[in-house]
Backbone as numpy.savetxt, mean C-alpha at the origin, in Angstrom:
# Nx Ny Nz CAx CAy CAz Cx Cy Cz
-25.09 -26.01 22.81 -25.71 -26.82 21.76 -26.96 -26.14 21.21
-27.83 -25.63 22.13 -29.07 -24.98 21.68 -28.78 -23.75 20.82
-27.74 -22.98 21.19 -27.38 -21.79 20.41 -26.92 -22.18 19.00
-26.19 -23.29 18.90 -25.72 -23.74 17.60 -26.89 -24.18 16.72
-27.85 -24.86 17.32 -29.04 -25.31 16.57 -29.83 -24.11 16.08
-30.02 -23.12 16.94 -30.76 -21.92 16.55 -30.05 -21.17 15.42
-28.72 -21.15 15.48 -27.96 -20.49 14.42 -28.15 -21.18 13.09
-28.15 -22.51 13.10 -28.34 -23.29 11.87 -29.74 -23.07 11.31
-30.74 -23.09 12.19 -32.13 -22.88 11.74 -32.30 -21.48 11.16
-31.61 -20.50 11.75 -31.69 -19.13 11.24 -31.09 -19.04 9.84
-29.99 -19.77 9.60 -29.37 -19.78 8.28 -30.28 -20.40 7.24
-31.03 -21.43 7.64 -32.00 -22.04 6.71 -33.13 -21.07 6.42
-33.64 -20.42 7.46 -34.74 -19.47 7.32 -34.38 -18.32 6.40
-33.12 -17.87 6.46 -32.67 -16.73 5.65 -32.04 -17.15 4.32
-32.27 -18.41 3.93 -31.78 -18.95 2.65 -30.26 -18.88 2.52
-29.56 -18.93 3.65 -28.11 -18.99 3.61 -27.64 -20.43 3.47
-28.43 -21.34 4.01 -28.09 -22.76 4.00 -29.31 -23.58 3.58
-29.08 -24.62 2.79 -30.18 -25.49 2.38 -30.57 -26.42 3.53
-31.75 -27.04 3.42 -32.21 -27.97 4.46 -31.30 -29.19 4.53
-30.85 -29.68 3.38 -29.95 -30.84 3.38 -28.63 -30.52 4.07
-28.10 -29.33 3.81 -26.85 -28.95 4.45 -27.02 -28.75 5.94
-28.19 -28.19 6.32 -28.47 -28.02 7.74 -28.57 -29.37 8.44
-29.19 -30.33 7.76 -29.31 -31.66 8.34 -27.94 -32.30 8.53
-27.04 -32.05 7.57 -25.68 -32.59 7.68 -24.95 -32.00 8.87
-25.12 -30.68 9.07 -24.44 -30.03 10.18 -25.04 -30.44 11.52
-26.38 -30.58 11.57 -27.02 -31.03 12.80 -26.60 -32.44 13.16
-26.43 -33.27 12.14 -25.97 -34.63 12.39 -24.56 -34.62 12.96
-23.75 -33.66 12.49 -22.38 -33.57 12.97 -22.34 -33.18 14.44
-23.33 -32.39 14.88 -23.36 -31.98 16.27 -23.55 -33.15 17.22
-24.27 -34.17 16.73 -24.57 -35.34 17.57 -23.67 -36.53 17.26
-22.64 -36.28 16.43 -21.70 -37.34 16.09 -20.88 -37.72 17.33
-20.80 -38.99 17.62 -20.04 -39.45 18.80 -18.57 -39.67 18.47
-18.27 -39.99 17.22 -16.88 -40.14 16.80 -16.28 -38.75 16.61
-15.36 -38.34 17.48 -14.83 -36.98 17.45 -14.14 -36.64 16.14
-13.40 -37.57 15.57 -12.70 -37.32 14.31 -13.70 -37.08 13.17
-14.75 -37.93 13.13 -15.78 -37.78 12.11 -16.55 -36.48 12.31
-16.80 -36.15 13.55 -17.53 -34.92 13.87 -16.75 -33.69 13.39
-15.45 -33.64 13.68 -14.62 -32.52 13.27 -14.55 -32.39 11.75
-14.47 -33.53 11.05 -14.41 -33.49 9.59 -15.70 -32.95 9.00
-16.85 -33.37 9.53 -18.14 -32.89 9.01 -18.31 -31.40 9.27
-17.95 -30.96 10.48 -18.10 -29.55 10.81 -17.16 -28.68 9.96
-15.95 -29.15 9.74 -14.99 -28.40 8.93 -15.49 -28.25 7.50
-16.10 -29.31 6.97 -16.63 -29.27 5.61 -17.72 -28.22 5.48
-18.62 -28.17 6.45 -19.71 -27.21 6.39 -19.19 -25.77 6.55
-18.26 -25.57 7.47 -17.68 -24.23 7.66 -16.99 -23.77 6.39
-16.24 -24.67 5.75 -15.51 -24.32 4.54 -16.46 -23.89 3.43
-17.62 -24.52 3.36 -18.58 -24.20 2.31 -19.18 -22.80 2.48
-19.09 -22.23 3.69 -19.72 -20.94 3.94 -18.73 -19.83 4.29
-17.46 -20.04 3.93 -16.50 -18.97 4.08 -16.81 -17.86 3.06
-16.60 -16.59 3.45 -17.02 -15.48 2.58 -16.05 -15.17 1.45
-15.53 -16.19 0.76 -14.69 -15.99 -0.41 -14.71 -17.25 -1.26
-14.32 -17.11 -2.50 -14.29 -18.25 -3.41 -13.05 -19.10 -3.17
-13.09 -20.32 -3.68 -11.92 -21.20 -3.62 -11.00 -20.82 -4.79
-10.27 -19.70 -4.62 -9.55 -19.07 -5.73 -8.03 -19.19 -5.65
-7.51 -19.89 -4.66 -6.07 -20.07 -4.57 -5.31 -18.93 -3.90
-6.00 -17.89 -3.46 -5.34 -16.78 -2.78 -5.09 -17.12 -1.31
-3.98 -16.60 -0.79 -3.62 -16.87 0.60 -4.39 -15.94 1.53
-5.03 -16.54 2.56 -5.74 -15.78 3.58 -5.34 -16.32 4.94
-4.87 -15.44 5.80 -4.46 -15.84 7.14 -5.43 -15.18 8.10
-6.36 -15.97 8.62 -7.47 -15.44 9.39 -7.54 -16.12 10.76
-8.45 -15.64 11.59 -8.62 -16.21 12.93 -10.08 -16.55 13.17
-10.32 -17.65 13.85 -11.66 -18.07 14.24 -11.77 -18.09 15.76
-12.90 -17.69 16.27 -13.28 -17.95 17.65 -14.38 -19.00 17.59
-14.03 -20.22 17.94 -14.97 -21.31 17.70 -15.18 -21.49 16.22
-16.44 -21.41 15.77 -16.75 -21.49 14.34 -16.92 -20.11 13.71
-16.74 -19.07 14.49 -17.00 -17.71 14.00 -15.72 -17.06 13.48
-15.77 -16.65 12.23 -14.64 -15.98 11.59 -14.54 -14.56 12.13
-13.38 -14.22 12.68 -13.18 -12.87 13.22 -12.91 -11.88 12.10
-13.40 -10.68 12.27 -13.01 -9.59 11.39 -11.51 -9.35 11.57
-10.77 -9.20 10.46 -9.31 -9.12 10.57 -8.84 -7.91 11.37
-9.61 -6.80 11.33 -9.23 -5.63 12.13 -9.36 -5.92 13.63
-10.45 -6.60 13.99 -10.66 -6.97 15.39 -9.59 -7.95 15.85
-9.27 -8.92 15.00 -8.26 -9.92 15.35 -6.89 -9.28 15.53
-6.56 -8.32 14.67 -5.26 -7.66 14.74 -5.13 -6.82 16.00
-6.25 -6.20 16.42 -6.21 -5.38 17.63 -6.05 -6.23 18.89
-6.63 -7.42 18.88 -6.65 -8.25 20.09 -5.46 -9.18 20.21
-4.89 -9.58 19.08 -3.83 -10.58 19.09 -2.65 -10.13 18.25
-1.51 -10.82 18.41 -0.33 -10.56 17.60 -0.06 -11.77 16.73
-0.09 -11.58 15.41 0.15 -12.66 14.47 1.39 -12.33 13.63
2.39 -13.17 13.68 3.57 -13.02 12.84 3.69 -14.25 11.96
3.55 -14.07 10.66 3.55 -15.19 9.73 4.81 -15.13 8.88
5.67 -16.14 9.01 6.89 -16.24 8.20 6.74 -17.40 7.23
6.92 -17.12 5.95 6.72 -18.13 4.91 8.03 -18.33 4.17
8.48 -19.57 4.09 9.73 -19.90 3.41 9.43 -20.15 1.93
9.87 -19.23 1.09 9.64 -19.37 -0.35 8.67 -18.34 -0.88
8.42 -18.42 -2.18 7.50 -17.50 -2.83 6.05 -17.95 -2.60
5.13 -16.99 -2.63 3.72 -17.31 -2.47 2.91 -16.55 -3.52
1.64 -16.96 -3.66 0.74 -16.29 -4.58 0.14 -15.05 -3.93
-0.94 -14.51 -4.50 -1.55 -13.31 -3.95 -1.99 -13.50 -2.50
-1.84 -12.46 -1.70 -2.29 -12.47 -0.30 -3.45 -11.48 -0.20
-4.67 -12.01 -0.05 -5.83 -11.13 -0.04 -6.10 -10.54 1.33
-5.86 -11.31 2.37 -6.08 -10.79 3.71 -5.21 -11.54 4.71
-4.67 -10.80 5.65 -3.86 -11.39 6.71 -4.06 -10.53 7.95
-4.45 -11.13 9.06 -4.76 -10.36 10.26 -3.52 -10.05 11.09
-2.33 -10.21 10.52 -1.10 -9.91 11.25 -0.01 -9.43 10.34
1.24 -9.66 10.75 2.41 -9.31 9.95 2.79 -10.48 9.04
3.29 -10.18 7.86 3.68 -11.24 6.94 5.10 -11.00 6.44
5.91 -12.07 6.45 7.30 -12.01 6.00 7.56 -13.19 5.07
8.05 -12.91 3.86 8.26 -13.99 2.89 9.29 -13.55 1.85
9.57 -14.43 0.91 10.51 -14.10 -0.16 9.86 -13.17 -1.17
8.92 -13.69 -1.95 8.27 -12.88 -2.97 6.78 -13.21 -3.01
5.98 -12.22 -3.36 4.53 -12.38 -3.50 4.19 -12.17 -4.96
3.66 -13.23 -5.59 3.36 -13.19 -7.02 1.94 -12.68 -7.26
1.72 -11.43 -6.94 0.40 -10.83 -7.09 0.23 -9.71 -6.09
-1.02 -9.37 -5.78 -1.31 -8.32 -4.81 -1.10 -8.84 -3.39
-0.90 -7.92 -2.46 -0.71 -8.30 -1.06 -1.45 -7.31 -0.17
-2.21 -7.83 0.81 -2.93 -6.98 1.76 -2.89 -7.63 3.13
-2.58 -6.85 4.15 -2.59 -7.38 5.51 -2.81 -6.25 6.50
-3.10 -6.61 7.75 -3.34 -5.61 8.78 -2.08 -5.21 9.54
-0.98 -5.94 9.33 0.27 -5.61 9.99 1.28 -5.04 9.03
2.51 -5.53 9.11 3.59 -5.11 8.23 3.81 -6.13 7.12
4.31 -5.68 5.99 4.69 -6.57 4.89 6.20 -6.43 4.69
6.91 -7.56 4.82 8.35 -7.59 4.60 8.66 -8.72 3.63
9.16 -8.40 2.44 9.41 -9.44 1.45 10.43 -8.96 0.43
10.86 -9.88 -0.43 11.80 -9.52 -1.49 11.13 -8.64 -2.54
9.98 -9.07 -3.02 9.29 -8.30 -4.06 7.82 -8.64 -4.10
7.01 -7.70 -4.61 5.57 -7.88 -4.75 5.22 -7.62 -6.20
4.63 -8.62 -6.86 4.34 -8.49 -8.28 3.21 -7.52 -8.58
2.27 -7.38 -7.63 1.13 -6.50 -7.84 1.18 -5.29 -6.92
0.03 -4.93 -6.37 -0.06 -3.80 -5.45 0.04 -4.28 -4.02
0.43 -3.38 -3.11 0.59 -3.72 -1.70 -0.20 -2.74 -0.85
-0.92 -3.28 0.15 -1.71 -2.45 1.04 -1.67 -3.04 2.44
-1.42 -2.21 3.46 -1.39 -2.72 4.83 -1.58 -1.59 5.81
-1.89 -1.96 7.06 -2.03 -0.96 8.12 -0.69 -0.62 8.77
0.33 -1.45 8.53 1.65 -1.22 9.08 2.57 -0.57 8.07
3.79 -1.10 7.96 4.78 -0.58 7.02 5.11 -1.61 5.95
5.63 -1.15 4.82 6.01 -2.02 3.71 7.51 -1.90 3.49
8.20 -3.04 3.54 9.64 -3.07 3.28 9.91 -4.17 2.28
10.38 -3.83 1.09 10.62 -4.86 0.07 11.57 -4.31 -0.99
11.98 -5.20 -1.90 12.85 -4.77 -2.99 12.07 -3.95 -4.02
11.00 -4.50 -4.54 10.23 -3.80 -5.56 8.76 -4.13 -5.48
7.92 -3.18 -5.90 6.47 -3.36 -5.94 6.01 -3.07 -7.36
5.36 -4.04 -7.99 4.96 -3.86 -9.37 3.81 -2.89 -9.56
2.94 -2.76 -8.56 1.78 -1.88 -8.67 1.85 -0.71 -7.71
0.72 -0.42 -7.07 0.65 0.69 -6.12 1.06 0.23 -4.72
1.46 1.17 -3.89 1.80 0.90 -2.49 1.02 1.85 -1.60
0.29 1.29 -0.64 -0.57 2.09 0.23 -0.49 1.53 1.65
-0.09 2.34 2.62 -0.01 1.84 4.00 -0.11 2.99 4.99
-0.34 2.64 6.26 -0.41 3.64 7.32 0.96 3.96 7.91
1.94 3.08 7.67 3.27 3.27 8.21 4.22 3.87 7.20
5.42 3.29 7.10 6.44 3.76 6.16 6.55 2.83 4.96
7.06 3.35 3.85 7.34 2.55 2.66 8.83 2.65 2.37
9.49 1.50 2.31 10.91 1.46 1.98 11.12 0.40 0.91
11.43 0.81 -0.32 11.54 -0.11 -1.44 12.62 0.39 -2.42
13.09 -0.54 -3.25 13.96 -0.13 -4.35 13.17 0.68 -5.35
12.00 0.21 -5.71 11.18 0.92 -6.68 9.73 0.52 -6.60
8.84 1.42 -7.01 7.39 1.20 -7.02 6.89 1.49 -8.42
6.21 0.53 -9.03 5.75 0.71 -10.40 4.59 1.67 -10.54
3.77 1.80 -9.49 2.60 2.67 -9.54 2.70 3.83 -8.58
1.57 4.14 -7.93 1.52 5.24 -6.98 1.97 4.80 -5.59
2.44 5.74 -4.79 2.86 5.46 -3.42 2.15 6.42 -2.49
1.51 5.86 -1.44 0.74 6.69 -0.51 0.89 6.11 0.89
1.34 6.89 1.84 1.47 6.40 3.22 1.39 7.55 4.20
1.12 7.22 5.47 1.07 8.24 6.51 2.45 8.53 7.10
3.39 7.63 6.87 4.74 7.80 7.40 5.67 8.41 6.37
6.87 7.82 6.24 7.87 8.32 5.30 8.04 7.36 4.13
8.58 7.86 3.03 8.85 7.06 1.84 10.33 7.15 1.50
10.93 5.98 1.27 12.33 5.93 0.83 12.41 4.91 -0.30
12.61 5.39 -1.54 12.60 4.52 -2.72 13.61 5.03 -3.75
14.03 4.11 -4.62 14.88 4.52 -5.74 14.09 5.31 -6.77
12.92 4.78 -7.15 12.07 5.49 -8.11 10.62 5.08 -7.91
9.71 5.96 -8.33 8.27 5.73 -8.19 7.64 5.99 -9.55
6.90 5.00 -10.04 6.34 5.09 -11.39 5.09 5.92 -11.49
4.53 6.40 -10.39 3.32 7.22 -10.41 3.46 8.40 -9.48
2.36 8.80 -8.88 2.37 9.90 -7.93 2.85 9.41 -6.56
3.20 10.34 -5.67 3.70 9.97 -4.35 3.16 10.94 -3.32
2.70 10.38 -2.19 2.17 11.20 -1.12 2.50 10.55 0.21
2.97 11.33 1.17 3.27 10.78 2.50 3.14 11.86 3.56
3.00 11.45 4.80 2.87 12.40 5.90 4.20 12.84 6.48
5.27 12.08 6.18 6.59 12.39 6.73 7.55 12.87 5.67
8.81 12.43 5.78 9.83 12.79 4.79 9.78 11.84 3.59
10.28 12.30 2.46 10.33 11.48 1.26 11.71 11.59 0.61
12.30 10.43 0.35 13.58 10.36 -0.35 13.43 9.41 -1.51
13.65 9.87 -2.72 13.45 9.02 -3.90 14.32 9.50 -5.04
14.45 8.65 -6.06 15.12 9.05 -7.29 14.16 9.84 -8.13
13.69 9.26 -9.23 12.71 9.92 -10.09 11.30 9.52 -9.68
10.35 10.47 -9.83 8.94 10.23 -9.52 8.12 10.66 -10.71
7.35 9.74 -11.27 6.61 10.02 -12.51 5.19 10.50 -12.22
5.06 11.50 -11.41 3.76 12.06 -11.08 3.90 13.16 -10.05
2.80 13.80 -9.65 2.85 14.85 -8.64 3.24 14.29 -7.28
3.77 15.16 -6.43 4.29 14.74 -5.12 3.75 15.64 -4.02
3.39 15.00 -2.89 2.97 15.73 -1.71 3.54 15.05 -0.48
4.20 15.79 0.39 4.73 15.19 1.61 4.68 16.19 2.75
4.58 15.68 3.95 4.46 16.57 5.11 5.79 17.05 5.64
6.88 16.40 5.23 8.20 16.76 5.75 9.15 17.21 4.66
10.39 16.75 4.75 11.46 17.10 3.82 11.40 16.22 2.58
11.72 16.80 1.42 11.69 16.06 0.16 13.05 16.10 -0.52
13.60 14.92 -0.79 14.87 14.78 -1.52 14.63 13.85 -2.70
14.80 14.34 -3.93 14.55 13.46 -5.08 15.27 13.96 -6.31
15.12 13.18 -7.40 15.73 13.55 -8.67 14.80 14.39 -9.49
14.09 13.76 -10.43 13.17 14.47 -11.32 11.73 14.10 -11.00
10.83 15.08 -11.07 9.42 14.88 -10.74 8.56 15.33 -11.91
7.67 14.45 -12.37 6.77 14.76 -13.49 5.45 15.30 -12.95
5.45 16.46 -12.40 4.23 17.04 -11.86 4.53 18.10 -10.83
3.47 18.60 -10.21 3.61 19.62 -9.18 4.11 19.00 -7.88
4.71 19.84 -7.04 5.28 19.37 -5.77 4.83 20.28 -4.63
4.46 19.65 -3.53 4.14 20.38 -2.32 4.71 19.62 -1.13
5.49 20.29 -0.30 6.05 19.63 0.88 6.09 20.58 2.06
6.08 20.00 3.24 6.04 20.82 4.45 7.39 21.27 4.92
8.47 20.67 4.42 9.81 21.02 4.85 10.66 21.53 3.71
11.94 21.22 3.75 12.87 21.65 2.72 12.69 20.80 1.46
12.83 21.43 0.30 12.64 20.77 -0.98 13.94 20.80 -1.77
14.49 19.60 -2.08 15.72 19.48 -2.86 15.50 18.51 -4.01
15.49 19.00 -5.24 15.24 18.16 -6.42 16.06 18.66 -7.61
16.10 17.81 -8.65 16.76 18.23 -9.88 15.80 19.01 -10.76
14.78 18.32 -11.30 13.82 18.96 -12.21 12.40 18.71 -11.71
11.57 19.76 -11.74 10.15 19.66 -11.38 9.33 20.16 -12.55
8.51 19.30 -13.13 7.67 19.67 -14.28 6.33 20.23 -13.81
6.34 21.27 -13.04 5.11 21.85 -12.52 5.43 22.89 -11.47
4.42 23.26 -10.69 4.62 24.22 -9.63 5.31 23.56 -8.44
5.94 24.38 -7.61 6.63 23.88 -6.42 6.31 24.75 -5.23
5.94 24.09 -4.14 5.61 24.81 -2.91 6.24 24.06 -1.75
6.84 24.81 -0.81 7.50 24.16 0.32 7.44 25.04 1.56
7.47 24.38 2.72 7.49 25.12 3.97 8.89 25.57 4.35
9.92 24.98 3.70 11.31 25.35 3.96 11.97 25.89 2.72
13.27 25.80 2.64 14.01 26.26 1.47 13.74 25.38 0.26
13.81 25.94 -0.93 13.67 25.20 -2.18 15.00 25.28 -2.93
15.58 24.11 -3.19 16.85 24.03 -3.91 16.70 23.06 -5.08
16.67 23.57 -6.30 16.45 22.73 -7.47 17.28 23.25 -8.65
17.47 22.40 -9.64 18.09 22.85 -10.88 17.09 23.62 -11.72
15.96 22.97 -12.03 14.96 23.57 -12.91 13.55 23.31 -12.39
12.73 24.37 -12.40 11.32 24.26 -12.06 10.53 24.90 -13.19
9.63 24.15 -13.81 8.92 24.67 -14.98 7.78 25.60 -14.62
7.21 25.46 -13.42 6.05 26.26 -13.05 6.37 27.37 -12.08
5.36 27.73 -11.28 5.50 28.77 -10.27 6.12 28.20 -9.00
6.69 29.08 -8.20 7.37 28.66 -6.98 6.85 29.46 -5.80
6.51 28.74 -4.73 6.14 29.37 -3.47 7.04 28.80 -2.38
7.91 29.61 -1.84 8.82 29.15 -0.79 8.70 29.99 0.45
8.66 29.36 1.61 8.50 30.10 2.86 9.77 30.83 3.25
10.93 30.27 2.84 12.19 30.88 3.22 12.96 31.42 2.01
13.81 30.59 1.41 14.59 31.03 0.25 14.42 30.05 -0.90
14.67 30.55 -2.12 14.58 29.74 -3.33 15.91 29.82 -4.06
16.54 28.67 -4.25 17.82 28.60 -4.96 17.68 27.64 -6.14
17.50 28.19 -7.35 17.32 27.38 -8.55 18.08 27.99 -9.73
18.48 27.13 -10.67 19.13 27.62 -11.88 18.11 28.29 -12.80
16.97 27.61 -13.01 15.95 28.14 -13.92 14.56 27.91 -13.33
13.71 28.92 -13.46 12.31 28.83 -13.00 11.43 29.37 -14.11
10.46 28.58 -14.54 9.63 28.98 -15.67 8.50 29.91 -15.33
8.07 29.94 -14.07 6.93 30.77 -13.70 7.29 31.93 -12.80
6.44 32.15 -11.82 6.59 33.29 -10.90 7.05 32.78 -9.54
7.99 33.50 -8.95 8.49 33.15 -7.62 7.81 34.05 -6.60
7.26 33.44 -5.56 6.58 34.19 -4.51 7.19 33.81 -3.17
7.95 34.73 -2.60 8.57 34.51 -1.29 8.07 35.58 -0.34
7.29 35.16 0.66 6.72 36.10 1.63 5.96 37.24 0.96
5.20 36.88 -0.08 4.38 37.87 -0.76 5.09 38.66 -1.83
6.40 38.50 -2.00 7.17 39.23 -3.02 7.30 38.37 -4.27
6.78 38.84 -5.39 6.77 38.08 -6.63 7.88 38.55 -7.56
8.45 37.59 -8.31 9.51 37.91 -9.26 9.33 37.07 -10.50
9.35 37.72 -11.69 9.23 36.99 -12.94 10.56 36.34 -13.30
10.49 35.13 -13.89 11.69 34.42 -14.29 11.54 33.91 -15.70
12.66 33.80 -16.42 12.64 33.25 -17.77 13.44 31.97 -17.81
12.98 31.03 -18.63 13.66 29.74 -18.71 13.40 29.14 -20.08
14.35 28.40 -20.61 14.21 27.70 -21.87 13.46 26.39 -21.61
12.12 26.41 -21.76 11.31 25.23 -21.44 11.61 24.07 -22.39
12.03 24.37 -23.62 12.38 23.30 -24.56 13.60 22.52 -24.04
14.56 23.26 -23.49 15.75 22.61 -22.92 15.37 21.76 -21.71
14.45 22.26 -20.88 13.99 21.49 -19.72 13.31 20.20 -20.15
12.48 20.29 -21.18 11.77 19.11 -21.66 12.75 18.04 -22.12
13.82 18.46 -22.81 14.82 17.49 -23.26 15.52 16.84 -22.07
15.78 17.61 -21.03 16.39 17.05 -19.82 15.47 16.04 -19.17
14.17 16.33 -19.18 13.20 15.43 -18.57 13.13 14.11 -19.31
13.28 14.16 -20.62 13.20 12.93 -21.42 14.36 11.99 -21.12
15.46 12.54 -20.61 16.64 11.73 -20.32 16.52 10.96 -19.02
15.47 11.19 -18.26 15.31 10.52 -16.97 15.15 9.03 -17.16
15.66 8.28 -16.22 15.51 6.82 -16.25 14.09 6.44 -15.88
13.54 5.43 -16.56 12.17 4.98 -16.27 12.18 4.11 -15.04
11.00 4.03 -14.39 10.87 3.23 -13.17 10.17 1.92 -13.50
10.86 1.06 -14.23 10.30 -0.24 -14.58 10.51 -1.21 -13.44
9.46 -1.47 -12.66 9.58 -2.29 -11.46 8.94 -3.64 -11.70
9.62 -4.67 -11.26 9.08 -6.01 -11.29 9.19 -6.59 -9.89
8.07 -6.91 -9.30 8.05 -7.41 -7.93 8.26 -8.90 -7.88
7.23 -9.62 -7.35 7.38 -11.06 -7.18 7.23 -11.81 -8.47
């Protein structure tokens, strides 16, 4: 009781709480009716939560009256949240979240599994969904039909198409990617609008930029320079090929390549 009183007085001293509000909370501490006491305390706690009453979903944990940091809560406990139906934006969740569709951005400390996400998705786990309207960023893997924006993860990426750049620490399998690509493992994709760098074997249709790989490079057309650790097998290369320090000039009809690039399907993604 004394610790709670000191905490309230400290909040008044630091202009976090008004004197009237402090009096209300102190009165709640001495309330004998348990139901009335809980209602008063809940009202005061709600008034001092560190976010606005904005309609966004937040799945958090309290120890007593103290709001836990979501990273700390995720490390100490296991939270699995399953929601039947569509939901609005998810600003913070200290565990895993599974639902139909998220109509906005989504952020959590665990995994995100859903039908679609209308905005961007960010989590410490993996993301598995049909489509993401914005960017996708996670520490695990990303597996989606399509991503409207950029994709960045420490694991692997498996998508139909990506509307922006793509970067991952593992393997990447995708259709078309509308930006530069970087991956730590093997890369399998269609057309890429930018430079490419991968740690393993590189297999693509068209690359609108330079290409570098730790393994073999197998492509139809590469508009820029090529650096391959092993062998390079391409129909057309617009720049210079460098294999183990040996350079070779190549000629290519860049106008023809540009026309081929224009024929690529767009990555129009609609999430929740």
